[in-house]
Amino acid sequence: MLKTFLEKFKSNNYILFFSVIVLILFRLLLTASIPLLDKTEARYAEIARIMWETNQWIVPETDYGVPFWAKPPLSTWTSAIGFLIFGVSAFAARFPSLLINVLIIILCGKLVEKKGASFYLPGFILLTMPEFLIHTGVVSTDTTLLFCVTLMMISFWKAINSEKRNYWNYLFFIGLGLGFLAKGPLIMVLTFPPLFVWCCLDWNRFKLLFSKFAIFIGILITAIIAIPWYYFAEQQSPGFLNYFIVGEHYKRFVESGWKGDLYGKPKTQPIGMIWAFMLAFGFPWVQIVFYKLWKNRKNILHNSWISFLVLWLLWTPVFFTMSKNILHTYMLPVTVPIMLLMVHYWEDFKSKKVLFRLGLFFPAVIFVFYFGFVATGNLDYKMNSDKYMLERLDIQNQNIPLYYWHEKNYSGQFYSNGKAQLVKNEQELDSVSKIHPKFFLVTLKKAQHSIPEKQLSKMILKDENYKTAIFISK
């Protein structure tokens, strides 16, 4: 019996199964133990916390009474629901994104299993891809967008290749509606062009659209899902539609030096940086896929499945090639076609051990760094979060006000339950010192020199990490 078990364990399917389970458990550990990180993740978690606290489920807010117009609320809703179920914590904010990515893995596993591949292979490839592993348990709008894109693309493929109209055609429109709630019109930008080009490769596919898709009912489903929120958001926060639709999706791209951004300076990257992000955060699978595609380049257009995946894969980086305002997260939607192409070519590789070792490289690096920080006691100092400092100062149970100099860290807002306040200049700081005999002042170390010396001399350093310092007035 033991011999049989060991033989099965050595098989590729069992290696994949145990690898996927271990990777999910390890990601679950990171999800629960790593504090919310500034700036982006902590911001979205704080938006969800305010939504949960104020019971304001229509208009997300970055601070009490300050609307957040930059993104629709789908990911915020999932985190806020996490707080309702588990209470307010980093784990509760992140768990929905982990669950969403597990659903993507299951959906893709079922898809490839019917094509004869291992159910666990998609999970192994995705969870060893840096971008996907990072977003499995991170508070982010990109995870919900990935789910919607994946649902739409797979539903389209399944619907158009079925013998008769089935539920996949409705799932396509459900994915579209949810996509509008995840990131707005971007869902159409990332899905419609590659689908259109793929249909152009064989004009008969356009005929199939009308026989396999209930287009009128589908549009109605999308509208029922998406339009009510946009309507009520504009009613409760006038100006939202103009900023989000016109500003974020038009003026940002056509007006040079657009100054209407309400949420900070976008990061400027070199033209074409999206390709570098894809190569770095899709390692090692994207490199292997490109190698196989190049070797089989003459047959790509003759295989409907491969051409479908290649267009899905290439469209997003092509679209963002000329954009300078990008982040590495923009390549997340292409992790699924990278994986599906890798699954397609999997049996072409004789040495599966090499693939396993290459795939496990990035998770192993994260494993070593995490337990290295834990073992040396440097985790709290090295994390870009104010959690540990605020916990050591017992901010929740102290009656001492908490102020931030010049700008608030969103982790400070979250871990103080919204008690953090802002002082922007010397006059405001003077007023605070007159009103409160004792108060905490938090500052980024790079901004510490701008605190007036007469005020700084009256303060004692209480705690710090590599980025932030907390003082208390004497």
Tab-separated table of C-alpha atoms in Angstrom:
chain	number	residue	atom	x	y	z
A	1	MET	CA	0.000	0.000	0.000
A	2	LEU	CA	2.815	2.414	0.926
A	3	LYS	CA	4.614	1.516	-2.297
A	4	THR	CA	1.477	2.293	-4.312
A	5	PHE	CA	1.106	5.635	-2.552
A	6	LEU	CA	4.755	6.545	-3.233
A	7	GLU	CA	4.381	5.617	-6.882
A	8	LYS	CA	1.311	7.815	-7.180
A	9	PHE	CA	3.073	10.612	-5.315
A	10	LYS	CA	5.877	10.559	-7.870
A	11	SER	CA	3.388	10.933	-10.726
A	12	ASN	CA	2.992	14.367	-12.266
A	13	ASN	CA	-0.667	14.616	-11.286
A	14	TYR	CA	0.057	14.078	-7.585
A	15	ILE	CA	2.980	16.491	-7.692
A	16	LEU	CA	0.666	19.090	-9.214
A	17	PHE	CA	-2.046	18.390	-6.645
A	18	PHE	CA	0.250	18.751	-3.621
A	19	SER	CA	1.993	21.780	-5.128
A	20	VAL	CA	-1.319	23.590	-5.628
A	21	ILE	CA	-2.488	22.785	-2.078
A	22	VAL	CA	0.817	23.927	-0.535
A	23	LEU	CA	0.868	27.118	-2.613
A	24	ILE	CA	-2.706	28.008	-1.613
A	25	LEU	CA	-1.952	27.338	2.065
A	26	PHE	CA	1.242	29.398	1.872
A	27	ARG	CA	-0.665	32.246	0.205
A	28	LEU	CA	-3.310	31.941	2.908
A	29	LEU	CA	-0.572	32.350	5.524
A	30	LEU	CA	0.723	35.499	3.830
A	31	THR	CA	-2.821	36.825	3.479
A	32	ALA	CA	-3.373	36.553	7.235
A	33	SER	CA	0.061	37.527	8.546
A	34	ILE	CA	1.312	40.366	6.327
A	35	PRO	CA	-0.149	43.776	7.292
A	36	LEU	CA	-1.985	45.897	4.755
A	37	LEU	CA	0.647	47.713	2.742
A	38	ASP	CA	0.671	51.366	1.711
A	39	LYS	CA	-0.342	52.921	-0.491
A	40	THR	CA	-2.724	51.177	-2.868
A	41	GLU	CA	-3.731	48.072	-0.934
A	42	ALA	CA	-4.291	49.888	2.356
A	43	ARG	CA	-6.295	52.561	0.527
A	44	TYR	CA	-8.751	50.038	-0.936
A	45	ALA	CA	-9.025	48.264	2.416
A	46	GLU	CA	-9.761	51.568	4.156
A	47	ILE	CA	-12.402	52.424	1.538
A	48	ALA	CA	-14.049	49.066	2.293
A	49	ARG	CA	-13.766	49.627	6.061
A	50	ILE	CA	-15.507	53.000	5.780
A	51	MET	CA	-18.194	51.399	3.612
A	52	TRP	CA	-18.700	48.717	6.271
A	53	GLU	CA	-18.720	51.226	9.142
A	54	THR	CA	-20.981	53.866	7.560
A	55	ASN	CA	-23.216	51.376	5.732
A	56	GLN	CA	-22.764	53.520	2.613
A	57	TRP	CA	-22.748	50.857	-0.116
A	58	ILE	CA	-23.295	53.081	-3.152
A	59	VAL	CA	-20.510	55.682	-3.162
A	60	PRO	CA	-17.101	54.443	-1.950
A	61	GLU	CA	-15.234	56.967	0.207
A	62	THR	CA	-11.507	57.482	0.777
A	63	ASP	CA	-12.282	59.330	4.011
A	64	TYR	CA	-15.493	60.129	5.816
A	65	GLY	CA	-17.608	62.160	3.391
A	66	VAL	CA	-14.920	62.174	0.658
A	67	PRO	CA	-16.157	60.209	-2.395
A	68	PHE	CA	-13.842	57.944	-4.357
A	69	TRP	CA	-14.700	58.346	-8.028
A	70	ALA	CA	-11.726	56.553	-9.599
A	71	LYS	CA	-13.087	52.977	-9.546
A	72	PRO	CA	-16.446	51.182	-9.374
A	73	PRO	CA	-17.213	49.307	-6.132
A	74	LEU	CA	-17.144	45.571	-6.941
A	75	SER	CA	-13.856	44.814	-5.171
A	76	THR	CA	-14.807	47.186	-2.337
A	77	TRP	CA	-18.070	45.316	-1.882
A	78	THR	CA	-16.240	41.996	-1.619
A	79	SER	CA	-13.886	43.324	1.085
A	80	ALA	CA	-16.737	44.995	2.979
A	81	ILE	CA	-18.634	41.688	2.916
A	82	GLY	CA	-15.454	40.083	4.261
A	83	PHE	CA	-15.654	42.487	7.224
A	84	LEU	CA	-19.304	41.566	7.795
A	85	ILE	CA	-18.374	37.877	7.977
A	86	PHE	CA	-14.977	37.887	9.707
A	87	GLY	CA	-14.747	41.301	11.370
A	88	VAL	CA	-12.330	44.056	10.390
A	89	SER	CA	-8.856	42.707	9.616
A	90	ALA	CA	-6.345	42.424	6.808
A	91	PHE	CA	-7.389	38.805	6.313
A	92	ALA	CA	-11.063	39.739	5.925
A	93	ALA	CA	-10.195	42.444	3.381
A	94	ARG	CA	-8.007	40.096	1.341
A	95	PHE	CA	-9.790	36.768	1.580
A	96	PRO	CA	-12.337	37.567	-1.186
A	97	SER	CA	-9.531	38.084	-3.729
A	98	LEU	CA	-7.982	34.760	-2.726
A	99	LEU	CA	-11.373	33.099	-3.140
A	100	ILE	CA	-11.890	34.750	-6.541
A	101	ASN	CA	-8.547	33.464	-7.820
A	102	VAL	CA	-9.332	29.980	-6.530
A	103	LEU	CA	-12.602	30.154	-8.520
A	104	ILE	CA	-10.587	31.113	-11.619
A	105	ILE	CA	-8.312	28.112	-11.014
A	106	ILE	CA	-11.321	25.783	-10.699
A	107	LEU	CA	-12.964	27.230	-13.840
A	108	CYS	CA	-9.767	26.779	-15.847
A	109	GLY	CA	-9.159	23.340	-14.325
A	110	LYS	CA	-12.578	22.157	-15.511
A	111	LEU	CA	-11.919	23.638	-18.957
A	112	VAL	CA	-8.562	21.899	-19.536
A	113	GLU	CA	-9.720	18.647	-17.905
A	114	LYS	CA	-12.223	18.217	-20.730
A	115	LYS	CA	-9.323	18.634	-23.152
A	116	GLY	CA	-7.423	15.783	-21.470
A	117	ALA	CA	-5.034	17.780	-19.255
A	118	SER	CA	-4.705	17.538	-15.468
A	119	PHE	CA	-7.303	19.498	-13.494
A	120	TYR	CA	-4.490	20.784	-11.231
A	121	LEU	CA	-2.137	21.999	-13.975
A	122	PRO	CA	-3.781	25.452	-14.403
A	123	GLY	CA	-3.539	26.041	-10.657
A	124	PHE	CA	0.143	25.114	-10.587
A	125	ILE	CA	1.035	27.381	-13.511
A	126	LEU	CA	-1.036	30.336	-12.271
A	127	LEU	CA	0.100	30.110	-8.639
A	128	THR	CA	3.759	30.005	-9.680
A	129	MET	CA	3.371	33.052	-11.927
A	130	PRO	CA	4.463	36.132	-9.906
A	131	GLU	CA	1.593	38.445	-10.893
A	132	PHE	CA	-1.129	35.900	-10.211
A	133	LEU	CA	0.426	34.708	-6.939
A	134	ILE	CA	0.745	38.294	-5.709
A	135	HIS	CA	-2.911	39.015	-6.473
A	136	THR	CA	-4.141	35.838	-4.808
A	137	GLY	CA	-4.895	37.535	-1.521
A	138	VAL	CA	-4.375	41.261	-2.189
A	139	VAL	CA	-6.981	44.012	-1.880
A	140	SER	CA	-7.157	45.150	-5.496
A	141	THR	CA	-9.618	46.029	-8.232
A	142	ASP	CA	-7.477	44.055	-10.686
A	143	THR	CA	-8.458	40.681	-9.208
A	144	THR	CA	-12.163	41.227	-9.867
A	145	LEU	CA	-11.296	42.538	-13.337
A	146	LEU	CA	-9.286	39.367	-14.034
A	147	PHE	CA	-12.255	37.227	-13.016
A	148	CYS	CA	-14.620	39.150	-15.299
A	149	VAL	CA	-12.253	39.028	-18.285
A	150	THR	CA	-11.645	35.307	-17.751
A	151	LEU	CA	-15.358	34.549	-17.395
A	152	MET	CA	-16.166	36.482	-20.566
A	153	MET	CA	-13.431	34.967	-22.710
A	154	ILE	CA	-13.993	31.362	-21.630
A	155	SER	CA	-17.773	31.787	-21.885
A	156	PHE	CA	-17.403	33.167	-25.411
A	157	TRP	CA	-15.249	30.210	-26.461
A	158	LYS	CA	-17.572	27.646	-24.897
A	159	ALA	CA	-20.718	29.282	-26.291
A	160	ILE	CA	-19.534	29.685	-29.857
A	161	ASN	CA	-18.175	26.126	-29.979
A	162	SER	CA	-21.283	24.483	-28.550
A	163	GLU	CA	-23.776	22.646	-30.737
A	164	LYS	CA	-26.653	24.798	-29.555
A	165	ARG	CA	-27.273	27.889	-27.443
A	166	ASN	CA	-26.587	27.218	-23.758
A	167	TYR	CA	-25.936	28.933	-20.419
A	168	TRP	CA	-22.394	29.988	-21.440
A	169	ASN	CA	-23.804	32.767	-23.604
A	170	TYR	CA	-25.559	34.240	-20.561
A	171	LEU	CA	-22.408	33.903	-18.449
A	172	PHE	CA	-20.627	36.019	-21.055
A	173	PHE	CA	-23.027	38.915	-20.459
A	174	ILE	CA	-22.951	38.398	-16.691
A	175	GLY	CA	-19.164	38.727	-16.856
A	176	LEU	CA	-19.566	41.911	-18.906
A	177	GLY	CA	-21.984	43.416	-16.391
A	178	LEU	CA	-19.729	42.551	-13.460
A	179	GLY	CA	-16.794	43.971	-15.419
A	180	PHE	CA	-18.523	47.350	-15.562
A	181	LEU	CA	-18.740	47.178	-11.760
A	182	ALA	CA	-15.116	46.068	-11.461
A	183	LYS	CA	-13.350	48.698	-13.594
A	184	GLY	CA	-15.908	50.265	-15.881
A	185	PRO	CA	-15.683	50.438	-19.703
A	186	LEU	CA	-12.169	48.964	-19.585
A	187	ILE	CA	-13.815	45.528	-19.568
A	188	MET	CA	-14.937	46.109	-23.179
A	189	VAL	CA	-11.546	47.468	-24.199
A	190	LEU	CA	-9.767	44.324	-22.986
A	191	THR	CA	-12.206	41.770	-24.438
A	192	PHE	CA	-14.076	43.026	-27.495
A	193	PRO	CA	-11.103	43.808	-29.814
A	194	PRO	CA	-9.423	40.370	-29.583
A	195	LEU	CA	-12.809	38.659	-29.987
A	196	PHE	CA	-13.600	40.815	-33.018
A	197	VAL	CA	-10.232	40.090	-34.674
A	198	TRP	CA	-10.614	36.366	-33.953
A	199	CYS	CA	-14.021	36.365	-35.633
A	200	CYS	CA	-12.499	38.202	-38.616
A	201	LEU	CA	-10.144	35.254	-39.149
A	202	ASP	CA	-13.202	33.213	-40.178
A	203	TRP	CA	-16.275	35.172	-41.272
A	204	ASN	CA	-18.537	32.230	-40.416
A	205	ARG	CA	-17.907	33.022	-36.767
A	206	PHE	CA	-19.922	36.241	-37.118
A	207	LYS	CA	-22.893	34.145	-38.238
A	208	LEU	CA	-22.477	31.941	-35.182
A	209	LEU	CA	-22.714	34.980	-32.908
A	210	PHE	CA	-26.404	35.410	-33.686
A	211	SER	CA	-27.251	31.734	-33.367
A	212	LYS	CA	-25.209	31.007	-30.221
A	213	PHE	CA	-25.778	34.272	-28.318
A	214	ALA	CA	-29.076	35.758	-27.145
A	215	ILE	CA	-27.765	39.261	-27.788
A	216	PHE	CA	-30.867	41.279	-26.834
A	217	ILE	CA	-31.424	39.321	-23.606
A	218	GLY	CA	-27.678	39.428	-22.940
A	219	ILE	CA	-27.502	43.215	-23.226
A	220	LEU	CA	-30.513	43.410	-20.910
A	221	ILE	CA	-28.704	41.177	-18.365
A	222	THR	CA	-25.601	43.402	-18.544
A	223	ALA	CA	-27.708	46.543	-18.119
A	224	ILE	CA	-29.613	45.127	-15.128
A	225	ILE	CA	-26.325	44.268	-13.426
A	226	ALA	CA	-24.394	47.475	-14.129
A	227	ILE	CA	-26.669	50.472	-14.790
A	228	PRO	CA	-28.437	50.768	-11.373
A	229	TRP	CA	-25.176	51.399	-9.529
A	230	TYR	CA	-24.030	54.056	-12.023
A	231	TYR	CA	-27.397	55.780	-11.748
A	232	PHE	CA	-27.500	55.833	-7.956
A	233	ALA	CA	-23.814	56.787	-7.690
A	234	GLU	CA	-24.434	59.883	-9.834
A	235	GLN	CA	-27.572	60.713	-7.841
A	236	GLN	CA	-25.765	60.514	-4.512
A	237	SER	CA	-22.504	62.038	-5.737
A	238	PRO	CA	-23.135	64.445	-8.662
A	239	GLY	CA	-20.162	64.765	-10.988
A	240	PHE	CA	-19.111	61.139	-10.697
A	241	LEU	CA	-20.055	60.145	-14.263
A	242	ASN	CA	-18.277	63.121	-15.807
A	243	TYR	CA	-15.087	62.393	-13.877
A	244	PHE	CA	-15.095	58.617	-14.268
A	245	ILE	CA	-16.332	58.260	-17.859
A	246	VAL	CA	-15.007	61.470	-19.455
A	247	GLY	CA	-11.990	62.177	-17.254
A	248	GLU	CA	-10.589	58.753	-16.406
A	249	HIS	CA	-11.428	57.088	-19.748
A	250	TYR	CA	-11.012	59.937	-22.246
A	251	LYS	CA	-9.203	63.047	-21.064
A	252	ARG	CA	-6.484	61.039	-19.311
A	253	PHE	CA	-5.436	59.620	-22.678
A	254	VAL	CA	-6.146	62.448	-25.157
A	255	GLU	CA	-5.264	65.560	-23.127
A	256	SER	CA	-1.537	66.005	-22.658
A	257	GLY	CA	-0.738	66.770	-19.023
A	258	TRP	CA	-4.307	66.227	-17.851
A	259	LYS	CA	-4.581	67.866	-14.444
A	260	GLY	CA	-7.943	66.515	-13.419
A	261	ASP	CA	-6.642	63.484	-11.512
A	262	LEU	CA	-8.086	63.674	-7.994
A	263	TYR	CA	-6.115	60.781	-6.560
A	264	GLY	CA	-2.450	61.581	-6.880
A	265	LYS	CA	0.186	61.603	-9.557
A	266	PRO	CA	0.191	58.654	-11.919
A	267	LYS	CA	3.487	56.822	-12.285
A	268	THR	CA	5.211	57.609	-15.553
A	269	GLN	CA	6.857	54.657	-17.276
A	270	PRO	CA	8.833	54.379	-20.513
A	271	ILE	CA	6.802	53.569	-23.630
A	272	GLY	CA	6.473	49.803	-24.020
A	273	MET	CA	7.094	49.087	-20.333
A	274	ILE	CA	4.067	46.791	-20.267
A	275	TRP	CA	6.100	44.194	-22.206
A	276	ALA	CA	8.869	44.285	-19.604
A	277	PHE	CA	6.263	43.875	-16.862
A	278	MET	CA	4.792	40.905	-18.704
A	279	LEU	CA	8.184	39.203	-19.062
A	280	ALA	CA	9.088	39.829	-15.414
A	281	PHE	CA	5.762	39.040	-13.752
A	282	GLY	CA	4.832	36.220	-16.121
A	283	PHE	CA	8.115	34.369	-15.506
A	284	PRO	CA	8.910	31.621	-16.399
A	285	TRP	CA	5.795	30.623	-18.322
A	286	VAL	CA	5.479	33.573	-20.690
A	287	GLN	CA	9.038	33.033	-21.953
A	288	ILE	CA	8.323	29.348	-22.586
A	289	VAL	CA	5.037	30.176	-24.324
A	290	PHE	CA	6.671	32.744	-26.615
A	291	TYR	CA	9.345	30.195	-27.497
A	292	LYS	CA	6.729	27.583	-28.423
A	293	LEU	CA	4.635	30.093	-30.362
A	294	TRP	CA	7.670	31.162	-32.370
A	295	LYS	CA	8.525	27.548	-33.200
A	296	ASN	CA	4.928	26.897	-34.274
A	297	ARG	CA	4.278	30.327	-35.802
A	298	LYS	CA	3.196	28.915	-39.181
A	299	ASN	CA	0.338	26.970	-37.601
A	300	ILE	CA	-1.038	29.577	-35.187
A	301	LEU	CA	-3.766	30.887	-37.488
A	302	HIS	CA	-4.779	27.376	-38.520
A	303	ASN	CA	-5.666	26.389	-34.958
A	304	SER	CA	-8.772	28.187	-33.684
A	305	TRP	CA	-7.946	27.571	-29.986
A	306	ILE	CA	-4.335	28.779	-30.281
A	307	SER	CA	-5.251	31.848	-32.328
A	308	PHE	CA	-7.981	32.677	-29.779
A	309	LEU	CA	-5.500	32.508	-26.899
A	310	VAL	CA	-2.758	34.390	-28.751
A	311	LEU	CA	-5.087	37.308	-29.516
A	312	TRP	CA	-6.263	37.309	-25.886
A	313	LEU	CA	-2.647	37.301	-24.722
A	314	LEU	CA	-1.263	39.959	-27.060
A	315	TRP	CA	-4.078	42.502	-27.103
A	316	THR	CA	-3.592	43.866	-23.567
A	317	PRO	CA	0.164	44.619	-23.932
A	318	VAL	CA	-0.422	45.995	-27.448
A	319	PHE	CA	-3.133	48.309	-26.110
A	320	PHE	CA	-0.924	49.596	-23.287
A	321	THR	CA	2.288	49.813	-25.337
A	322	MET	CA	2.026	53.562	-25.928
A	323	SER	CA	0.742	54.320	-22.444
A	324	LYS	CA	3.164	55.808	-19.933
A	325	ASN	CA	0.689	55.685	-17.047
A	326	ILE	CA	0.858	51.959	-16.283
A	327	LEU	CA	1.562	49.574	-13.413
A	328	HIS	CA	2.711	45.965	-13.457
A	329	THR	CA	-0.817	44.978	-12.413
A	330	TYR	CA	-2.021	45.868	-15.922
A	331	MET	CA	-0.614	42.559	-17.187
A	332	LEU	CA	-2.737	40.487	-14.782
A	333	PRO	CA	-5.525	39.771	-17.353
A	334	VAL	CA	-3.034	37.957	-19.610
A	335	THR	CA	-1.927	35.471	-16.942
A	336	VAL	CA	-4.823	33.169	-17.889
A	337	PRO	CA	-4.082	32.951	-21.644
A	338	ILE	CA	-0.394	32.442	-20.799
A	339	MET	CA	-1.433	29.534	-18.595
A	340	LEU	CA	-3.830	28.033	-21.149
A	341	LEU	CA	-1.179	28.173	-23.862
A	342	MET	CA	1.297	26.536	-21.497
A	343	VAL	CA	-1.222	23.770	-20.786
A	344	HIS	CA	-1.674	23.262	-24.527
A	345	TYR	CA	2.067	22.770	-25.054
A	346	TRP	CA	2.678	20.912	-21.771
A	347	GLU	CA	2.996	17.436	-23.285
A	348	ASP	CA	5.600	18.672	-25.783
A	349	PHE	CA	8.144	18.921	-22.957
A	350	LYS	CA	9.834	15.663	-22.043
A	351	SER	CA	11.458	16.883	-18.807
A	352	LYS	CA	8.601	17.919	-16.559
A	353	LYS	CA	10.998	18.200	-13.594
A	354	VAL	CA	12.677	21.198	-15.218
A	355	LEU	CA	9.275	22.881	-15.619
A	356	PHE	CA	8.389	22.177	-11.978
A	357	ARG	CA	11.675	23.656	-10.761
A	358	LEU	CA	11.386	26.734	-12.943
A	359	GLY	CA	7.800	27.293	-11.844
A	360	LEU	CA	8.577	26.980	-8.139
A	361	PHE	CA	11.452	29.483	-8.298
A	362	PHE	CA	9.422	32.615	-7.478
A	363	PRO	CA	7.315	31.035	-4.675
A	364	ALA	CA	10.545	29.659	-3.166
A	365	VAL	CA	12.099	33.140	-3.173
A	366	ILE	CA	9.034	34.586	-1.428
A	367	PHE	CA	9.112	31.695	1.074
A	368	VAL	CA	12.774	32.374	1.955
A	369	PHE	CA	12.284	36.138	2.288
A	370	TYR	CA	9.162	35.796	4.422
A	371	PHE	CA	10.574	33.311	6.914
A	372	GLY	CA	13.907	35.155	6.871
A	373	PHE	CA	12.160	38.347	8.021
A	374	VAL	CA	10.148	36.398	10.615
A	375	ALA	CA	13.219	34.572	11.972
A	376	THR	CA	15.289	37.758	12.264
A	377	GLY	CA	12.441	39.780	13.766
A	378	ASN	CA	12.622	42.345	10.940
A	379	LEU	CA	9.148	41.783	9.529
A	380	ASP	CA	7.570	44.703	11.387
A	381	TYR	CA	10.424	47.088	10.492
A	382	LYS	CA	10.629	46.182	6.800
A	383	MET	CA	6.898	46.241	5.984
A	384	ASN	CA	5.498	49.361	4.311
A	385	SER	CA	2.732	49.618	6.887
A	386	ASP	CA	2.021	51.487	10.140
A	387	LYS	CA	0.228	48.519	11.707
A	388	TYR	CA	2.907	47.341	14.126
A	389	MET	CA	3.760	50.827	15.407
A	390	LEU	CA	0.121	51.699	16.066
A	391	GLU	CA	-0.407	48.363	17.821
A	392	ARG	CA	2.619	48.863	20.073
A	393	LEU	CA	1.353	52.336	20.982
A	394	ASP	CA	-2.101	50.836	21.655
A	395	ILE	CA	-3.749	53.631	19.663
A	396	GLN	CA	-7.162	51.972	19.854
A	397	ASN	CA	-7.343	52.155	23.644
A	398	GLN	CA	-5.563	55.450	24.236
A	399	ASN	CA	-7.332	58.767	24.397
A	400	ILE	CA	-4.460	60.498	22.647
A	401	PRO	CA	-5.237	62.015	19.214
A	402	LEU	CA	-3.325	60.760	16.169
A	403	TYR	CA	-2.173	63.200	13.510
A	404	TYR	CA	-0.266	62.752	10.261
A	405	TRP	CA	2.093	65.396	8.934
A	406	HIS	CA	1.375	66.549	5.338
A	407	GLU	CA	-0.221	63.260	4.176
A	408	LYS	CA	-1.925	60.299	5.802
A	409	ASN	CA	-0.835	56.726	5.291
A	410	TYR	CA	-3.889	54.655	4.480
A	411	SER	CA	-2.581	51.866	6.716
A	412	GLY	CA	-2.647	54.407	9.544
A	413	GLN	CA	-6.268	55.213	8.782
A	414	PHE	CA	-7.198	51.543	8.646
A	415	TYR	CA	-5.387	50.371	11.777
A	416	SER	CA	-6.577	53.374	13.804
A	417	ASN	CA	-10.195	52.702	12.731
A	418	GLY	CA	-10.358	56.071	10.986
A	419	LYS	CA	-9.045	58.087	13.953
A	420	ALA	CA	-6.046	59.453	12.042
A	421	GLN	CA	-6.297	63.160	11.231
A	422	LEU	CA	-4.185	65.392	9.014
A	423	VAL	CA	-2.133	68.525	9.668
A	424	LYS	CA	-0.894	70.194	6.506
A	425	ASN	CA	1.185	73.137	7.705
A	426	GLU	CA	2.823	74.899	10.641
A	427	GLN	CA	-0.283	76.904	11.532
A	428	GLU	CA	-2.433	73.792	11.828
A	429	LEU	CA	0.256	72.051	13.890
A	430	ASP	CA	0.408	75.055	16.261
A	431	SER	CA	-3.372	74.876	16.695
A	432	VAL	CA	-3.235	71.148	17.470
A	433	SER	CA	-0.516	71.647	20.095
A	434	LYS	CA	-2.615	74.324	21.795
A	435	ILE	CA	-5.776	72.198	21.816
A	436	HIS	CA	-4.166	68.888	22.838
A	437	PRO	CA	-1.533	68.756	25.562
A	438	LYS	CA	-0.587	65.318	24.275
A	439	PHE	CA	-0.858	63.952	20.737
A	440	PHE	CA	0.897	61.567	18.370
A	441	LEU	CA	2.451	62.948	15.189
A	442	VAL	CA	3.280	60.535	12.368
A	443	THR	CA	5.535	61.538	9.500
A	444	LEU	CA	7.321	59.967	6.601
A	445	LYS	CA	11.031	60.154	7.368
A	446	LYS	CA	11.679	61.985	4.111
A	447	ALA	CA	9.278	64.726	5.285
A	448	GLN	CA	10.541	64.918	8.864
A	449	HIS	CA	12.848	67.844	8.077
A	450	SER	CA	9.814	69.982	7.167
A	451	ILE	CA	8.373	69.829	10.711
A	452	PRO	CA	9.121	73.203	12.367
A	453	GLU	CA	12.051	72.872	14.779
A	454	LYS	CA	10.155	74.627	17.568
A	455	GLN	CA	7.525	71.872	17.421
A	456	LEU	CA	9.899	68.964	16.838
A	457	SER	CA	11.950	69.975	19.888
A	458	LYS	CA	8.838	69.449	22.027
A	459	MET	CA	8.377	65.883	20.831
A	460	ILE	CA	9.860	62.479	21.637
A	461	LEU	CA	10.365	59.727	19.072
A	462	LYS	CA	8.168	56.817	20.163
A	463	ASP	CA	8.517	54.318	17.320
A	464	GLU	CA	9.652	53.958	13.722
A	465	ASN	CA	10.098	51.632	10.782
A	466	TYR	CA	12.239	52.004	7.686
A	467	LYS	CA	9.859	54.593	6.218
A	468	THR	CA	7.791	56.231	8.967
A	469	ALA	CA	8.382	57.760	12.418
A	470	ILE	CA	5.902	58.424	15.243
A	471	PHE	CA	6.472	61.197	17.771
A	472	ILE	CA	4.548	62.135	20.904
A	473	SER	CA	4.367	65.632	22.314
A	474	LYS	CA	6.075	66.113	25.686
